Amino acid sequence: MTAKLNFLSTLTGCFSAGAAENPTVAVVEAAFKHHGLDARYINCEVPPSLLGDAVKGARAMGWVGFNCSLPHKVAVIEHLDGLGESAGIMGAVNCAVRRGDKFIGENTDGKGFLKSLMEVVDPRGKRVVMFGAGGAARAIGVELALAGAAEITVVNRSRARGAPLVELISRRTATKATLVVWDRTYPVPDRTEIVVNATSIGLFPDVDGRLDIATDTLRPGMVVADVIANPPRTLLIREAAARGCTVIDGLGMLINQGVIGIKYWTGIDADPSVMRKKLAEIFGA
Ligand code: NDP
């Protein structure tokens, strides 16, 4: 007997402005291919004025969901039917998931980070120092708090961005959050267990960018994680590794966002090594 033929693929994709620079399509499609999924990820350049039309199009065409990247992470919310817990707290969505006939907004930035951290340490009850208070820091701070971190010290250059993040974590979660305005060399407190760079320092082409911290306060036993994926071996990662810390690069966060998105859209647990290999090819790492 001949199997029933099917020429209709599962559709996902991404809406952003600056889509040509976003490698996610290559990474996600490498996983689709590896797992034999008849699914496509369509990377779309969408200007802010047409975001609503793009979401309507995805609904009309039966997409199972989509990523959205800059500058749509906040604006997309009004076009969705609901929000997951952490996306609701952050007020930002980078992954929409079709559940029944609804598109629900999730945020996989922080979840991708958390998944990579959990491979090394569970943040429950831990004391965290996090540099930065932008979009990535907001996502990571909220997920760490929901995962039960005891304390998060947000170290940020501007009070204007640092204070609202600390206020958000304190008001919406059980985690104690404190702000340190980063206006001098910061010594990482002795009792810190997890250190996170969630700033853009070190991102290509600023490859020798240095966080203004007292490097000799990084100690063996601390876990040091960097969000920067390009290059993966940032100066912070190299110096922390040399001082005996356990290090986590930004590639894991990026790959795990793909893994989580694919799980949401197709139910498949994608193999992260296939995606890491593809990213390494792209970044020449
Ligand atoms: P934002 O622009 O929202 O925030 C940038 C943050 O970095 C702010 O807190 C800013 O401080 C701080 N910062 C920038 N330059 C300096 C400096 N010279 N000294 C001190 N602080 C500085 O960016 P995002 O949060 O969206 O992204 C941050 C980084 O995270 C990006 O480089 C991106 O590559 C990376 N990222 C990685 C992901 C991954 O999957 N690996 C996913 C998402 C992001 P201030 O408030 O004072 O301006």
Short mmCIF file of C-alpha atoms and ligand atoms in Angstrom, two decimals:
data_model
loop_
_atom_site.label_atom_id
_atom_site.label_comp_id
_atom_site.label_asym_id
_atom_site.label_seq_id
_atom_site.Cartn_x
_atom_site.Cartn_y
_atom_site.Cartn_z
CA MET A 1 0.00 0.00 0.00
CA THR A 2 1.28 3.49 -0.80
CA ALA A 3 1.63 5.86 2.16
CA LYS A 4 -0.56 8.95 1.91
CA LEU A 5 1.45 11.74 0.35
CA ASN A 6 1.76 15.05 2.18
CA PHE A 7 3.08 18.16 0.53
CA LEU A 8 2.19 20.54 3.36
CA SER A 9 5.09 21.39 5.69
CA THR A 10 4.87 22.62 9.28
CA LEU A 11 5.64 26.34 9.17
CA THR A 12 7.54 28.50 11.68
CA GLY A 13 9.78 31.49 11.25
CA CYS A 14 11.01 34.78 12.60
CA PHE A 15 9.87 38.40 12.28
CA SER A 16 12.50 41.08 12.81
CA ALA A 17 14.08 44.16 11.28
CA GLY A 18 17.67 43.31 10.37
CA ALA A 19 16.68 39.72 9.58
CA ALA A 20 19.60 39.20 7.20
CA GLU A 21 22.03 39.16 10.16
CA ASN A 22 20.11 36.57 12.20
CA PRO A 23 21.58 33.04 11.89
CA THR A 24 18.72 31.29 13.74
CA VAL A 25 17.13 30.02 10.52
CA ALA A 26 20.24 28.01 9.64
CA VAL A 27 20.49 26.55 13.12
CA VAL A 28 16.81 25.60 13.47
CA GLU A 29 16.62 24.14 9.96
CA ALA A 30 19.75 22.05 10.64
CA ALA A 31 17.83 20.50 13.55
CA PHE A 32 14.67 20.01 11.44
CA LYS A 33 16.75 18.19 8.82
CA HIS A 34 18.63 16.08 11.39
CA HIS A 35 15.35 14.92 12.96
CA GLY A 36 13.67 14.30 9.60
CA LEU A 37 10.96 16.88 10.32
CA ASP A 38 8.99 18.21 7.38
CA ALA A 39 9.12 21.73 8.81
CA ARG A 40 10.36 25.09 7.58
CA TYR A 41 11.62 28.18 9.44
CA ILE A 42 11.10 31.29 7.31
CA ASN A 43 13.23 34.28 8.24
CA CYS A 44 11.22 37.45 7.44
CA GLU A 45 12.17 41.12 7.35
CA VAL A 46 9.19 42.88 8.94
CA PRO A 47 9.07 46.64 9.58
CA PRO A 48 7.36 47.77 12.81
CA SER A 49 4.38 49.25 10.93
CA LEU A 50 3.55 45.81 9.41
CA LEU A 51 4.09 43.58 12.45
CA GLY A 52 0.34 43.14 13.03
CA ASP A 53 -0.14 42.08 9.40
CA ALA A 54 2.73 39.58 9.70
CA VAL A 55 1.12 37.96 12.77
CA LYS A 56 -2.25 37.84 10.96
CA GLY A 57 -0.47 36.20 8.01
CA ALA A 58 1.08 33.57 10.30
CA ARG A 59 -2.39 32.82 11.72
CA ALA A 60 -3.96 32.63 8.26
CA MET A 61 -1.24 30.28 6.99
CA GLY A 62 -1.47 27.98 10.00
CA TRP A 63 2.06 28.59 11.34
CA VAL A 64 2.68 26.65 14.58
CA GLY A 65 4.50 29.68 15.98
CA PHE A 66 7.32 32.10 15.32
CA ASN A 67 10.23 33.90 16.90
CA CYS A 68 10.31 37.65 17.01
CA SER A 69 13.46 39.60 17.46
CA LEU A 70 14.42 43.27 17.64
CA PRO A 71 12.54 45.61 17.49
CA HIS A 72 9.32 43.59 17.95
CA LYS A 73 9.75 41.87 21.34
CA VAL A 74 7.41 44.24 23.19
CA ALA A 75 5.22 45.46 20.32
CA VAL A 76 4.18 41.92 19.35
CA ILE A 77 2.30 41.43 22.64
CA GLU A 78 -0.79 43.34 21.51
CA HIS A 79 -1.15 40.98 18.54
CA LEU A 80 -1.06 37.79 20.66
CA ASP A 81 -3.77 36.03 22.67
CA GLY A 82 -1.92 35.54 25.95
CA LEU A 83 1.48 35.31 27.65
CA GLY A 84 3.46 32.61 29.49
CA GLU A 85 4.46 33.36 33.10
CA SER A 86 7.96 34.74 32.62
CA ALA A 87 7.09 36.62 29.40
CA GLY A 88 4.23 38.26 31.32
CA ILE A 89 6.61 39.42 34.07
CA MET A 90 9.29 40.62 31.63
CA GLY A 91 6.80 42.27 29.29
CA ALA A 92 8.76 40.90 26.32
CA VAL A 93 8.18 38.00 23.92
CA ASN A 94 10.62 36.39 21.51
CA CYS A 95 8.70 33.21 20.75
CA ALA A 96 5.01 32.79 19.94
CA VAL A 97 3.50 29.33 20.22
CA ARG A 98 0.19 28.21 18.75
CA ARG A 99 -1.87 26.45 21.43
CA GLY A 100 -5.28 25.47 20.06
CA ASP A 101 -6.33 28.48 18.01
CA LYS A 102 -4.35 30.95 20.14
CA PHE A 103 -0.86 32.41 19.78
CA ILE A 104 0.73 32.55 23.26
CA GLY A 105 3.88 34.64 23.84
CA GLU A 106 6.86 33.07 25.58
CA ASN A 107 10.38 34.31 26.17
CA THR A 108 13.14 31.83 25.43
CA ASP A 109 16.08 34.24 26.00
CA GLY A 110 16.13 33.65 29.76
CA LYS A 111 14.95 30.04 29.46
CA GLY A 112 17.81 29.28 27.05
CA PHE A 113 20.28 30.76 29.53
CA LEU A 114 18.75 28.84 32.43
CA LYS A 115 18.91 25.52 30.55
CA SER A 116 22.62 26.02 29.90
CA LEU A 117 23.24 27.05 33.53
CA MET A 118 21.32 24.04 34.86
CA GLU A 119 23.76 21.72 33.09
CA VAL A 120 26.35 23.02 35.56
CA VAL A 121 24.52 24.36 38.61
CA ASP A 122 20.95 24.76 39.90
CA PRO A 123 20.46 28.45 40.81
CA ARG A 124 17.93 27.59 43.56
CA GLY A 125 19.12 29.21 46.80
CA LYS A 126 22.21 30.69 45.11
CA ARG A 127 23.66 34.20 45.29
CA VAL A 128 24.05 35.77 41.87
CA VAL A 129 25.90 38.83 40.60
CA MET A 130 24.61 39.92 37.19
CA PHE A 131 26.19 42.67 35.10
CA GLY A 132 23.76 44.55 32.85
CA ALA A 133 20.09 45.52 32.95
CA GLY A 134 19.07 45.52 29.25
CA GLY A 135 16.77 43.06 27.46
CA ALA A 136 18.99 40.00 27.99
CA ALA A 137 19.56 40.82 31.67
CA ARG A 138 15.85 41.35 32.23
CA ALA A 139 15.05 37.93 30.76
CA ILE A 140 17.84 36.19 32.67
CA GLY A 141 17.10 37.99 35.96
CA VAL A 142 13.41 37.01 35.86
CA GLU A 143 14.15 33.34 34.99
CA LEU A 144 16.83 33.08 37.71
CA ALA A 145 14.38 34.52 40.21
CA LEU A 146 11.56 32.16 39.12
CA ALA A 147 14.07 29.30 39.42
CA GLY A 148 14.56 30.24 43.08
CA ALA A 149 17.84 32.21 43.19
CA ALA A 150 18.21 33.58 46.74
CA GLU A 151 19.73 36.95 45.81
CA ILE A 152 20.51 38.80 42.61
CA THR A 153 22.84 41.79 42.70
CA VAL A 154 22.32 43.76 39.49
CA VAL A 155 25.48 45.70 38.65
CA ASN A 156 24.69 48.25 35.94
CA ARG A 157 26.32 51.37 34.57
CA SER A 158 23.09 53.38 34.38
CA ARG A 159 20.72 53.63 37.34
CA ALA A 160 17.93 54.41 34.84
CA ARG A 161 17.93 50.81 33.53
CA GLY A 162 19.20 49.07 36.67
CA ALA A 163 16.57 50.39 39.11
CA PRO A 164 13.46 49.21 37.18
CA LEU A 165 14.92 45.70 36.81
CA VAL A 166 15.64 45.43 40.53
CA GLU A 167 12.19 46.77 41.29
CA LEU A 168 10.59 44.25 38.89
CA ILE A 169 12.39 41.25 40.43
CA SER A 170 11.61 42.41 43.99
CA ARG A 171 7.94 43.10 43.26
CA ARG A 172 7.11 40.06 41.10
CA THR A 173 9.26 37.28 42.58
CA ALA A 174 10.46 36.02 45.98
CA THR A 175 14.13 36.78 45.18
CA LYS A 176 16.00 39.57 46.94
CA ALA A 177 17.36 42.00 44.34
CA THR A 178 19.79 44.87 44.91
CA LEU A 179 21.27 47.45 42.54
CA VAL A 180 24.93 48.48 42.45
CA VAL A 181 25.59 51.40 40.12
CA TRP A 182 28.74 50.40 38.22
CA ASP A 183 30.86 53.53 38.34
CA ARG A 184 34.15 52.00 39.53
CA THR A 185 36.03 48.70 39.44
CA TYR A 186 33.69 46.12 40.97
CA PRO A 187 35.06 43.48 43.35
CA VAL A 188 32.89 40.35 43.13
CA PRO A 189 31.79 39.60 46.72
CA ASP A 190 33.33 36.46 48.26
CA ARG A 191 30.03 34.73 48.88
CA THR A 192 28.91 34.98 45.22
CA GLU A 193 28.16 31.60 43.60
CA ILE A 194 27.10 32.61 40.08
CA VAL A 195 28.42 35.55 38.01
CA VAL A 196 26.65 36.53 34.78
CA ASN A 197 27.77 38.99 32.12
CA ALA A 198 24.51 40.15 30.49
CA THR A 199 26.02 43.32 29.00
CA SER A 200 27.13 43.66 25.39
CA ILE A 201 30.79 44.02 26.44
CA GLY A 202 32.93 41.59 24.43
CA LEU A 203 30.58 41.30 21.45
CA PHE A 204 32.32 41.27 18.05
CA PRO A 205 34.06 43.52 17.02
CA ASP A 206 34.72 44.61 20.65
CA VAL A 207 36.48 41.26 21.21
CA ASP A 208 38.95 42.58 23.80
CA GLY A 209 36.20 44.40 25.71
CA ARG A 210 36.82 44.05 29.44
CA LEU A 211 34.29 44.21 32.26
CA ASP A 212 35.51 46.67 34.87
CA ILE A 213 35.81 44.11 37.67
CA ALA A 214 38.62 43.12 40.02
CA THR A 215 39.57 39.90 38.22
CA ASP A 216 41.36 38.56 41.30
CA THR A 217 37.99 38.40 43.10
CA LEU A 218 36.86 35.62 40.72
CA ARG A 219 37.49 32.40 42.65
CA PRO A 220 37.45 28.66 41.95
CA GLY A 221 33.99 27.39 42.83
CA MET A 222 32.25 30.33 41.19
CA VAL A 223 30.29 29.68 37.99
CA VAL A 224 30.90 32.46 35.45
CA ALA A 225 28.50 32.73 32.50
CA ASP A 226 28.67 35.10 29.54
CA VAL A 227 25.77 35.92 27.17
CA ILE A 228 28.14 36.86 24.37
CA ALA A 229 28.05 34.16 21.69
CA ASN A 230 30.30 35.86 19.13
CA PRO A 231 33.07 35.21 20.00
CA PRO A 232 32.28 32.44 22.49
CA ARG A 233 35.68 32.64 24.28
CA THR A 234 35.34 36.20 25.58
CA LEU A 235 38.04 37.81 27.68
CA LEU A 236 35.82 37.25 30.75
CA ILE A 237 35.45 33.54 29.97
CA ARG A 238 39.20 33.17 29.38
CA GLU A 239 40.17 35.02 32.57
CA ALA A 240 37.56 33.23 34.70
CA ALA A 241 38.69 29.82 33.37
CA ALA A 242 42.32 30.73 34.11
CA ARG A 243 41.30 31.53 37.71
CA GLY A 244 39.67 28.10 38.12
CA CYS A 245 36.02 29.13 37.75
CA THR A 246 33.52 26.92 35.92
CA VAL A 247 32.64 28.81 32.73
CA ILE A 248 29.59 28.86 30.45
CA ASP A 249 29.75 30.61 27.07
CA GLY A 250 26.91 32.34 25.21
CA LEU A 251 26.58 29.65 22.54
CA GLY A 252 24.66 27.39 24.92
CA MET A 253 22.08 30.11 25.55
CA LEU A 254 21.64 30.69 21.83
CA ILE A 255 21.36 26.99 20.99
CA ASN A 256 18.99 26.26 23.85
CA GLN A 257 16.63 28.97 22.61
CA GLY A 258 16.38 26.96 19.40
CA VAL A 259 15.91 23.71 21.32
CA ILE A 260 13.11 25.25 23.42
CA GLY A 261 11.41 26.85 20.39
CA ILE A 262 11.45 23.54 18.47
CA LYS A 263 10.03 21.74 21.52
CA TYR A 264 7.22 24.33 21.77
CA TRP A 265 6.39 24.14 18.06
CA THR A 266 6.84 20.45 17.24
CA GLY A 267 7.08 18.57 20.55
CA ILE A 268 10.52 17.20 19.48
CA ASP A 269 13.58 17.33 21.80
CA ALA A 270 16.11 18.58 19.27
CA ASP A 271 19.74 17.47 19.53
CA PRO A 272 21.71 20.56 20.61
CA SER A 273 25.00 19.18 19.22
CA VAL A 274 23.68 19.45 15.64
CA MET A 275 22.80 23.09 16.26
CA ARG A 276 26.12 23.84 18.00
CA LYS A 277 27.97 22.38 15.01
CA LYS A 278 26.00 24.58 12.62
CA LEU A 279 26.67 27.70 14.72
CA ALA A 280 30.37 26.87 14.95
CA GLU A 281 30.44 26.63 11.13
CA ILE A 282 28.71 30.01 10.84
CA PHE A 283 30.93 31.81 13.36
CA GLY A 284 34.03 29.93 12.20
CA ALA A 285 34.55 28.91 15.86
P1 NDP B 1 20.78 46.12 25.64
O1 NDP B 1 21.25 47.18 24.72
O2 NDP B 1 19.32 46.05 25.99
O3 NDP B 1 21.60 46.23 27.04
C1 NDP B 1 22.99 46.36 27.06
C2 NDP B 1 23.49 46.33 28.50
O4 NDP B 1 24.92 46.37 28.47
C3 NDP B 1 23.04 47.49 29.36
O5 NDP B 1 22.86 47.06 30.68
C4 NDP B 1 24.21 48.46 29.24
O6 NDP B 1 24.33 49.32 30.36
C5 NDP B 1 25.37 47.49 29.25
N1 NDP B 1 26.59 48.00 28.64
C6 NDP B 1 26.86 48.16 27.31
N2 NDP B 1 28.09 48.64 27.13
C7 NDP B 1 28.61 48.82 28.37
C8 NDP B 1 29.88 49.29 28.84
N3 NDP B 1 30.84 49.67 28.00
N4 NDP B 1 30.08 49.32 30.18
C9 NDP B 1 29.12 48.92 31.04
N5 NDP B 1 27.91 48.47 30.65
C10 NDP B 1 27.66 48.41 29.33
O7 NDP B 1 21.25 44.76 25.01
P2 NDP B 1 20.65 43.29 25.28
O8 NDP B 1 20.42 43.14 26.74
O9 NDP B 1 19.54 43.02 24.34
O10 NDP B 1 21.87 42.37 24.82
C11 NDP B 1 23.09 42.33 25.55
C12 NDP B 1 23.98 41.31 24.92
O11 NDP B 1 23.40 40.03 25.10
C13 NDP B 1 24.16 41.50 23.42
O12 NDP B 1 25.51 41.74 23.16
C14 NDP B 1 23.74 40.19 22.78
O13 NDP B 1 24.72 39.75 21.87
C15 NDP B 1 23.69 39.25 23.97
N6 NDP B 1 22.62 38.27 23.82
C16 NDP B 1 22.98 36.97 23.69
C17 NDP B 1 22.02 36.00 23.54
C18 NDP B 1 22.45 34.59 23.39
O14 NDP B 1 21.59 33.76 23.07
N7 NDP B 1 23.69 34.24 23.63
C19 NDP B 1 20.58 36.33 23.51
C20 NDP B 1 20.30 37.74 23.71
C21 NDP B 1 21.30 38.66 23.83
P3 NDP B 1 23.49 50.71 30.42
O15 NDP B 1 22.12 50.37 30.92
O16 NDP B 1 24.26 51.52 31.40
O17 NDP B 1 23.49 51.29 29.04
#
